[in-house]
Coordinates of C-alpha atoms in Angstrom, one line a residue:
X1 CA 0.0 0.0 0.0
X2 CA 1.1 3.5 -0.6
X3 CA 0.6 6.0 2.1
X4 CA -0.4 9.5 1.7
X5 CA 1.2 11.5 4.9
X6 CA 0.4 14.5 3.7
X7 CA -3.2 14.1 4.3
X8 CA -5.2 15.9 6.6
X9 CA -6.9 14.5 9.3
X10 CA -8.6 15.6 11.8
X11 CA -7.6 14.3 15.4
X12 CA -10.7 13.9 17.4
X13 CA -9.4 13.0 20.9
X14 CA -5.9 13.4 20.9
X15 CA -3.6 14.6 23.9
X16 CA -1.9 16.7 21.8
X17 CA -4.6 18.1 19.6
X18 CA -7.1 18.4 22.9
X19 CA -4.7 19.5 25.7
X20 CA -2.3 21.0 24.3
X21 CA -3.4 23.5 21.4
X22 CA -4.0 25.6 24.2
X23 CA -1.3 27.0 26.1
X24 CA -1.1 29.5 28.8
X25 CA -4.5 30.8 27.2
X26 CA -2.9 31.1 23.6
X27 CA -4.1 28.8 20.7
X28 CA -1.1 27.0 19.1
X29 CA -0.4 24.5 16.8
X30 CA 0.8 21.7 18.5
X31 CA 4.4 20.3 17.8
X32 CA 5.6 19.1 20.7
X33 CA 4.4 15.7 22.0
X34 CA 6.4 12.9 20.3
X35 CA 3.4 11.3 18.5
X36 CA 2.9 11.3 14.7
X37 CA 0.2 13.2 13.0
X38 CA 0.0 10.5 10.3
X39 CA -2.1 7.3 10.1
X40 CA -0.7 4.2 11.6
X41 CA -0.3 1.5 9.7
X42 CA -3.3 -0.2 7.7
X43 CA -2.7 -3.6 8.8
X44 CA -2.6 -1.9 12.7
X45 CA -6.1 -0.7 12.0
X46 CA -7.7 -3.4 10.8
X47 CA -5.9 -5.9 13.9
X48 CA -7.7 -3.2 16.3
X49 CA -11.0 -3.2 14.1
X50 CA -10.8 -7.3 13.9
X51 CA -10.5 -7.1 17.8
X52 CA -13.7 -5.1 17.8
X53 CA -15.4 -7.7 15.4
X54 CA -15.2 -10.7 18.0
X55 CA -18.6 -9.1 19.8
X56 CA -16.7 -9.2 23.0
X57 CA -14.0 -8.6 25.1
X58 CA -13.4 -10.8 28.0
X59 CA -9.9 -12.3 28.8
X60 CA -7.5 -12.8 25.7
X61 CA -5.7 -15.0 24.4
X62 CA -2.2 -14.0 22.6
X63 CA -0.1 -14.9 19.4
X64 CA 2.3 -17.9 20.4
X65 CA 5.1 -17.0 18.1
X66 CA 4.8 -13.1 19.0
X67 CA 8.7 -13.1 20.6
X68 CA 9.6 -14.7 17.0
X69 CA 8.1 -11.7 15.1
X70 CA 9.8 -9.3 17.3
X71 CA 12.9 -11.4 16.6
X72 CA 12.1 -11.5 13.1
X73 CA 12.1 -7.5 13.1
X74 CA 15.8 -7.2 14.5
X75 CA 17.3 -9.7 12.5
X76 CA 15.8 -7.7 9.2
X77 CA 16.5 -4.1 10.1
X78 CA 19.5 -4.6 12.3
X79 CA 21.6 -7.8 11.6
X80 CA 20.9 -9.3 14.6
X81 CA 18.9 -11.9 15.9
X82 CA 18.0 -11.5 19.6
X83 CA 17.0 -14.9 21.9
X84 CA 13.5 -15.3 21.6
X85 CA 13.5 -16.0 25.7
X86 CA 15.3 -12.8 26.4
X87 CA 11.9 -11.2 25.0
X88 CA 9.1 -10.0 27.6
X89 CA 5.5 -7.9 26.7
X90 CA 4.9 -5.4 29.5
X91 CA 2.5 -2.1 29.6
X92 CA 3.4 1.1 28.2
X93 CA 7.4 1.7 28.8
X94 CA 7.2 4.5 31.4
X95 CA 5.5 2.6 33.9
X96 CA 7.7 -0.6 33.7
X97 CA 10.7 1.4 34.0
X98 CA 9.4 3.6 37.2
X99 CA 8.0 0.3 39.1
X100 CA 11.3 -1.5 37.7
X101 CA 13.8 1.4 39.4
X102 CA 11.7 1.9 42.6
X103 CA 11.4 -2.0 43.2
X104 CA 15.1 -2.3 42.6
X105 CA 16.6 1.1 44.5
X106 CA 16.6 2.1 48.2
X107 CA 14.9 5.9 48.6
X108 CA 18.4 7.3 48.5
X109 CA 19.5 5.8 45.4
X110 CA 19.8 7.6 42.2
X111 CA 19.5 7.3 38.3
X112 CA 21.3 8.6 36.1
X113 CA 20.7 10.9 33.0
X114 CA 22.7 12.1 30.2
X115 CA 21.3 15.7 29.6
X116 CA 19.5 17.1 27.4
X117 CA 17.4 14.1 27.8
X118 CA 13.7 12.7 27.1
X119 CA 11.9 14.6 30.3
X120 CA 9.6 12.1 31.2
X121 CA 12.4 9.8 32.2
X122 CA 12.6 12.4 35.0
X123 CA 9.3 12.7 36.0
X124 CA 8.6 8.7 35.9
X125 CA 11.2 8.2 38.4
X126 CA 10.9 11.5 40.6
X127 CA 7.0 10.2 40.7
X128 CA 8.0 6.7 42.1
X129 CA 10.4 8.8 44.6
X130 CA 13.5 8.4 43.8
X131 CA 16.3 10.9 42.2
X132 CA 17.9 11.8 39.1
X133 CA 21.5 12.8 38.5
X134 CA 22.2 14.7 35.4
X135 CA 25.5 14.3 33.3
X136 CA 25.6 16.5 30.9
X137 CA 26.0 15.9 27.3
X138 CA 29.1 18.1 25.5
X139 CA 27.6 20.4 23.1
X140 CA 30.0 21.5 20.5
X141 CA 29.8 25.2 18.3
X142 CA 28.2 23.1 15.8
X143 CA 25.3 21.8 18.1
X144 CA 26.2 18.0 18.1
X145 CA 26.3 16.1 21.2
X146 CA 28.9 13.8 22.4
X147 CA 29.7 11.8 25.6
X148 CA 31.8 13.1 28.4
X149 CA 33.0 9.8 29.0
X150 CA 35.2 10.9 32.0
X151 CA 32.3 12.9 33.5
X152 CA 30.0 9.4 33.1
X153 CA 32.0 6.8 34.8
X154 CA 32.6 9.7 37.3
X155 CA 29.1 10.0 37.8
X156 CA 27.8 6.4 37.7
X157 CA 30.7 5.6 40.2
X158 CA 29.5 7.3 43.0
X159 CA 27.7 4.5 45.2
X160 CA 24.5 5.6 45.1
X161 CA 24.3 5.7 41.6
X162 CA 22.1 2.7 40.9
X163 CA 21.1 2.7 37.4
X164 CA 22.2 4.5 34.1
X165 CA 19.2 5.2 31.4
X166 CA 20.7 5.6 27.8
X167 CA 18.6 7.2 25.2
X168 CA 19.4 4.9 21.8
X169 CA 18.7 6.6 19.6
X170 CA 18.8 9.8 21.5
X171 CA 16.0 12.2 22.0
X172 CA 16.2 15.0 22.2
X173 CA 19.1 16.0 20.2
X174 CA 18.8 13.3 17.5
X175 CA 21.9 11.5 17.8
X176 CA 22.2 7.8 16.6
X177 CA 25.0 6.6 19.1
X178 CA 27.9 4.6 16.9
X179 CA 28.7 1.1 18.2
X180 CA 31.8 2.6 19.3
X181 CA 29.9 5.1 22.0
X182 CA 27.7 2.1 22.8
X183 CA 30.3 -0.3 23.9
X184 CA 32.1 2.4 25.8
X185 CA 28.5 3.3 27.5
X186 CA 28.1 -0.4 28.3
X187 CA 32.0 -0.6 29.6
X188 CA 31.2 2.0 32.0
X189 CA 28.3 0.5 33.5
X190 CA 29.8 -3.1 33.8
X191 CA 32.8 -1.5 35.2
X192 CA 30.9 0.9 37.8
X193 CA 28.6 -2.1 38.7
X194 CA 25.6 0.3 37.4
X195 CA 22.3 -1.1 36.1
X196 CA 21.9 0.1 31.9
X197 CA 19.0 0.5 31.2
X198 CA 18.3 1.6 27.3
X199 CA 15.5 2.8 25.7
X200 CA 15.3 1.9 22.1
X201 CA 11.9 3.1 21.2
X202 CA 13.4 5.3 18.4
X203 CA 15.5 2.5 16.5
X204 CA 13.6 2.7 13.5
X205 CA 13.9 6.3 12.5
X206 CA 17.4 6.8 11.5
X207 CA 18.8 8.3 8.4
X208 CA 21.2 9.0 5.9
X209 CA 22.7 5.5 6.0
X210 CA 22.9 5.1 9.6
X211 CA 21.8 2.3 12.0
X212 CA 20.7 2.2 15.5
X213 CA 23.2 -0.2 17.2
X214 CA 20.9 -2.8 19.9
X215 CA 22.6 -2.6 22.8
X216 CA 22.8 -6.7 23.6
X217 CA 23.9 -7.0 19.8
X218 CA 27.1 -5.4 21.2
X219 CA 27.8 -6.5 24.5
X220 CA 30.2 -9.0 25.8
X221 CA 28.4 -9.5 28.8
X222 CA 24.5 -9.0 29.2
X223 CA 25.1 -8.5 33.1
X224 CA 23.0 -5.4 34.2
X225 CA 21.5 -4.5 31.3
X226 CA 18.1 -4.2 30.0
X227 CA 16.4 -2.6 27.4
X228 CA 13.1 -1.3 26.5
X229 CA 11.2 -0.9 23.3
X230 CA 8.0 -0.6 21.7
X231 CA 6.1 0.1 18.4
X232 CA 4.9 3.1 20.0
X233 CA 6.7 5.6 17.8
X234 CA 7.2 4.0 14.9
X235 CA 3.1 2.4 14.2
X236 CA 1.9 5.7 15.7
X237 CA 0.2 3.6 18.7
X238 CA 1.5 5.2 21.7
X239 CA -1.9 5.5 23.2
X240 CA -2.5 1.8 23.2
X241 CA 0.7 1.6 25.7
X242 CA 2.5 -1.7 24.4
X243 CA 6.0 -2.6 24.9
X244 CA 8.5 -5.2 25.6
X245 CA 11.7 -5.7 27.4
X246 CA 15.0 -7.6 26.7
X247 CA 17.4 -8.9 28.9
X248 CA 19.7 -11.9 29.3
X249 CA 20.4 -11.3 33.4
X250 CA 18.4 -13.6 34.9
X251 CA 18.9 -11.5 38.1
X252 CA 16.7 -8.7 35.8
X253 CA 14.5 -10.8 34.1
X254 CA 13.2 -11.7 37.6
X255 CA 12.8 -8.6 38.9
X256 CA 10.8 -8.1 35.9
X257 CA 8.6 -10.7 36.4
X258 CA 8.2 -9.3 39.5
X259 CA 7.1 -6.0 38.7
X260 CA 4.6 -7.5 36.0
X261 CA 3.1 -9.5 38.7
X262 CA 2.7 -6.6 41.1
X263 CA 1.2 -4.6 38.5
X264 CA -1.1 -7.7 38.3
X265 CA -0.5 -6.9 34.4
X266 CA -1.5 -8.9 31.2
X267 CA -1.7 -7.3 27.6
X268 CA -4.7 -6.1 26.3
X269 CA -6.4 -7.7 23.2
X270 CA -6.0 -4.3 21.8
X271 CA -2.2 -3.8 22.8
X272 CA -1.2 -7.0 21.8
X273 CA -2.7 -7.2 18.0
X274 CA -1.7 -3.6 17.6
X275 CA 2.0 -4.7 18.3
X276 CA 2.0 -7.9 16.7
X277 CA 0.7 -7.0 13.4
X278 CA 2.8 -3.9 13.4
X279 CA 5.8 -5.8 13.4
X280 CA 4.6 -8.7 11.1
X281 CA 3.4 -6.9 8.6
X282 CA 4.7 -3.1 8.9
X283 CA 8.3 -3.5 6.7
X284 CA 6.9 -1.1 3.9
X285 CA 5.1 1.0 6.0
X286 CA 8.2 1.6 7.9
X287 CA 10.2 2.5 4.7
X288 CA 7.5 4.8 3.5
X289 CA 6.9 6.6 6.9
X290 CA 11.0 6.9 7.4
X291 CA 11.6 8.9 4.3
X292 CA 8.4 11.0 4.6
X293 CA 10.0 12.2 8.4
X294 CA 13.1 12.9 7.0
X295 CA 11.9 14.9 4.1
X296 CA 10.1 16.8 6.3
X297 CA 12.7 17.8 8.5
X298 CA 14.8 18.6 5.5
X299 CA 12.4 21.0 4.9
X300 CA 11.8 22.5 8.1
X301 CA 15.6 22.7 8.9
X302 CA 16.7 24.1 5.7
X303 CA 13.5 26.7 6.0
X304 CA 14.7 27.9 9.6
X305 CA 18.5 28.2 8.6
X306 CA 17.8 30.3 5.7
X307 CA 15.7 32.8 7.8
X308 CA 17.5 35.8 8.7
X309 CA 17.2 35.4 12.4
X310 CA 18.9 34.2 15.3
X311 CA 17.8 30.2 15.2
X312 CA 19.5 27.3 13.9
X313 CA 19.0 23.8 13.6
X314 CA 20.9 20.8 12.4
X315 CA 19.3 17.4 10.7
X316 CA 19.2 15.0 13.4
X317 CA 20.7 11.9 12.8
X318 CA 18.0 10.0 14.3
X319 CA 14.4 10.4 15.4
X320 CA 11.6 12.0 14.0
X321 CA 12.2 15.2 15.8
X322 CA 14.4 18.5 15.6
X323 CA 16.5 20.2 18.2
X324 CA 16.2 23.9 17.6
X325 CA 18.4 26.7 19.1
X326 CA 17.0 30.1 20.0
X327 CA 20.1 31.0 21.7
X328 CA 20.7 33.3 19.3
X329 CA 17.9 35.8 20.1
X330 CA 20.0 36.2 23.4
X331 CA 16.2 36.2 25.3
X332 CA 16.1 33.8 28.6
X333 CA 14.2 30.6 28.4
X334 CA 11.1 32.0 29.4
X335 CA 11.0 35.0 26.4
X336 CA 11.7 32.2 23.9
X337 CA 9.0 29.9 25.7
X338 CA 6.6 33.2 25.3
X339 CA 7.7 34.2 21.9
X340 CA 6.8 30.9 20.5
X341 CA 3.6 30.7 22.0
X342 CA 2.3 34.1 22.1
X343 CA 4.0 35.6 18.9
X344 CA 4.1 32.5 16.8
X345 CA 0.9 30.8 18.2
X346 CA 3.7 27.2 18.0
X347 CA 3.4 24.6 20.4
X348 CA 6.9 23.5 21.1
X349 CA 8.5 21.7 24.0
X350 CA 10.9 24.1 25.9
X351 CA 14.5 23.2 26.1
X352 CA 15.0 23.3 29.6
X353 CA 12.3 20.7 30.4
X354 CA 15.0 18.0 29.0
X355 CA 17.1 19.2 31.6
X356 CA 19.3 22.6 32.5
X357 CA 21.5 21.6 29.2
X358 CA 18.3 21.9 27.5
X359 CA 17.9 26.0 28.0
X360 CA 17.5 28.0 25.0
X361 CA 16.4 25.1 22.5
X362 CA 13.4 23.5 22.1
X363 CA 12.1 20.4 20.6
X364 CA 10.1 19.8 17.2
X365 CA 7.9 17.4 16.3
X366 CA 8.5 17.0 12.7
X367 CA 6.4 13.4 12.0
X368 CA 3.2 16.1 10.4
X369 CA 2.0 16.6 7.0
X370 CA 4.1 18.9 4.8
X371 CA 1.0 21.6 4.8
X372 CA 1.7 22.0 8.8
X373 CA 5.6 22.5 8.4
X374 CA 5.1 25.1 6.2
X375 CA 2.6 26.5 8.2
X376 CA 5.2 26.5 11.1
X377 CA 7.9 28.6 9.4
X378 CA 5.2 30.8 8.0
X379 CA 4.1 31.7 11.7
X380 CA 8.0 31.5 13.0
X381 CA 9.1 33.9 10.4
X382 CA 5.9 36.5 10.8
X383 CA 6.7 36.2 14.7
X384 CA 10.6 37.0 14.1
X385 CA 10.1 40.1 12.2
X386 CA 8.2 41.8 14.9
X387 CA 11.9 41.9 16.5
X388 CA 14.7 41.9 14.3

């Protein structure tokens, strides 16, 4: 099938179309929540709307080679082939990881996060009350992120520095981590006896000829790691909250089984048959959807850098999103929040709610029709030349 994403739809009850195209009082145009304004996957629909068909919707029973189509996926995108017993469904990936931390941490004990980072991270352990530590990213002239490799095993040495969350591919500042980086990030943990935990929900969306490295495709060891994923981003279906876990500690995949238990949790009919035909069936759609994103954030980036105004903004190399700097305008986080909202009727995510590194940027959604990214320059650059 060939997909029109630039079509217009409307949204009818979505977060971000309901909540947030109002902000502070000021209408926006929301393009902030990482969700995509573009139709999931055909063969997604119909597995919901054949759920629906059955006339009923007591307890239900699941796909038995589900594990072997996720498997299936990774061995076709990414050269791998991960142990179908290493596999586990959970719910949505925020609340697995906040019961997972809390059940394995004392009060005092801390995660860690590399900065600028996704902000919910923060909020999903902070609300199961326990603390964050930030290490900073390094942020070059250029905008592109690195590790401070010294700074991290620094940081996740400390004692009560319990677990490390890596961001693979990262969001918000669009890198795709090179096995290289990965290894070292994993080396660091093993050697600092600090629980990895990485979140590869954005593995698909990667461009340019690059490829999201799985973190167990390049460890030595699978000691104290984990990792979470989910077709959440990539068959639009975040709403349905479906995910799975891999690890090969048994130590982890205990604790796991724990938390499931606790959380007295078993997938939904809707969950599951979203997931599983997603990643059966969803090879072109992934292609198709892929490009569209990157076109356009070609479009959108190469329209803000030719404005002549103080913002700039580089392709990501992963992700559907865009990391854009305001610094420029020399206003504080708060006039740059304000101008966007207020003067350019945009919503955006602030910078500074992915952590301090975060201040002066903000993040783009760029998974929209074409018709809404023009739309967005159109109201940036009307906003800009009330000042400069």
């Amino acid at each position: 099938m060939i997909y029109d994403f630039n079509e217009q739809f409307p949204r009818i009850m979505s977060e971000k179309w309901v909540y947030d195209s109002v902000v502070n009082g000021h209408k926006v145009m929301p393009m902030g929540v990482a969700d995509m304004d573009l139709v999931s996957p055909i063969e997604v629909r119909e597995a919901l709307m054949n759920v629906c068909l059955r006339r009923e919707f007591g307890y239900p029973a699941y796909h038995a080679d589900f594990k072997s189509v996720i498997a299936d996926w990774f061995e076709k995108h990414y050269d791998w082939r991960p142990d179908e017993s290493l596999i586990t469904e959970t719910p949505g990936m925020l609340l697995t990881m906040g019961t997972f931390i809390r059940d394995l941490t004392e009060p005092d004990e801390k995660t860690v996060l590399m900065t600028p980072v996704y902000h919910s991270f923060a909020r999903a352990i902070r609300d199961n009350h326990r603390e964050i530590v930030e290490c900073d990213l390094i942020k070059d002239e250029d905008n592109h992120y690195t590790i401070d490799f010294d700074k991290l095993k620094e940081t996740c040495a400390q004692p009560k520095n319990k677990f490390l969350i890596l961001c693979n591919p990262h969001n918000p500042v669009g890198r795709c981590w090179t096995e290289e980086e990965v290894k070292k990030i994993i080396e660091i943990a093993q050697e600092t006896n600090t629980i990895l935990i990485s979140d590869e929900i954005h593995g698909d969306f990667t461009f340019d000829g690059r490829v999201y490295t799985p973190v167990l495709k390049v460890a030595k060891d699978l000691k104290n790691i984990i990792v979470f994923s989910s077709g959440g981003k990539l068959f639009n279906i975040g709403g349905i909250f479906s995910a799975f876990i891999m690890t090969g500690d048994p130590a982890l995949k205990a604790q796991i089984d724990i938390c499931i238990k606790e959380l007295h949790f078993q997938p939904t009919a809707f969950a599951h048959e979203a997931a599983y035909a997603g990643f059966k069936y969803g090879y072109d759609y992934r292609e198709q959807v892929v490009a569209h994103v990157r076109k356009m954030q070609r479009k959108f980036v190469d329209g803000l850098n030719n404005m002549p105004y103080p913002v700039r903004a580089n392709l990501p190399e992963a992700t559907y999103l865009v990391w854009v700097d305001f610094n420029g305008t020399g206003w504080s986080p708060d006039r740059i929040f304000d101008f966007q909202v207020k003067d350019a009727a945009l919503g955006f995510n602030r910078g500074d709610a992915f952590g301090k590194a975060g201040a002066g940027f903000a993040r783009v959604n760029c998974a929209v029709c074409e018709a809404k990214i023009d739309e967005a320059l159109r109201r940036l650059e009307n906003a800009f030349k009330q000042y400069f």
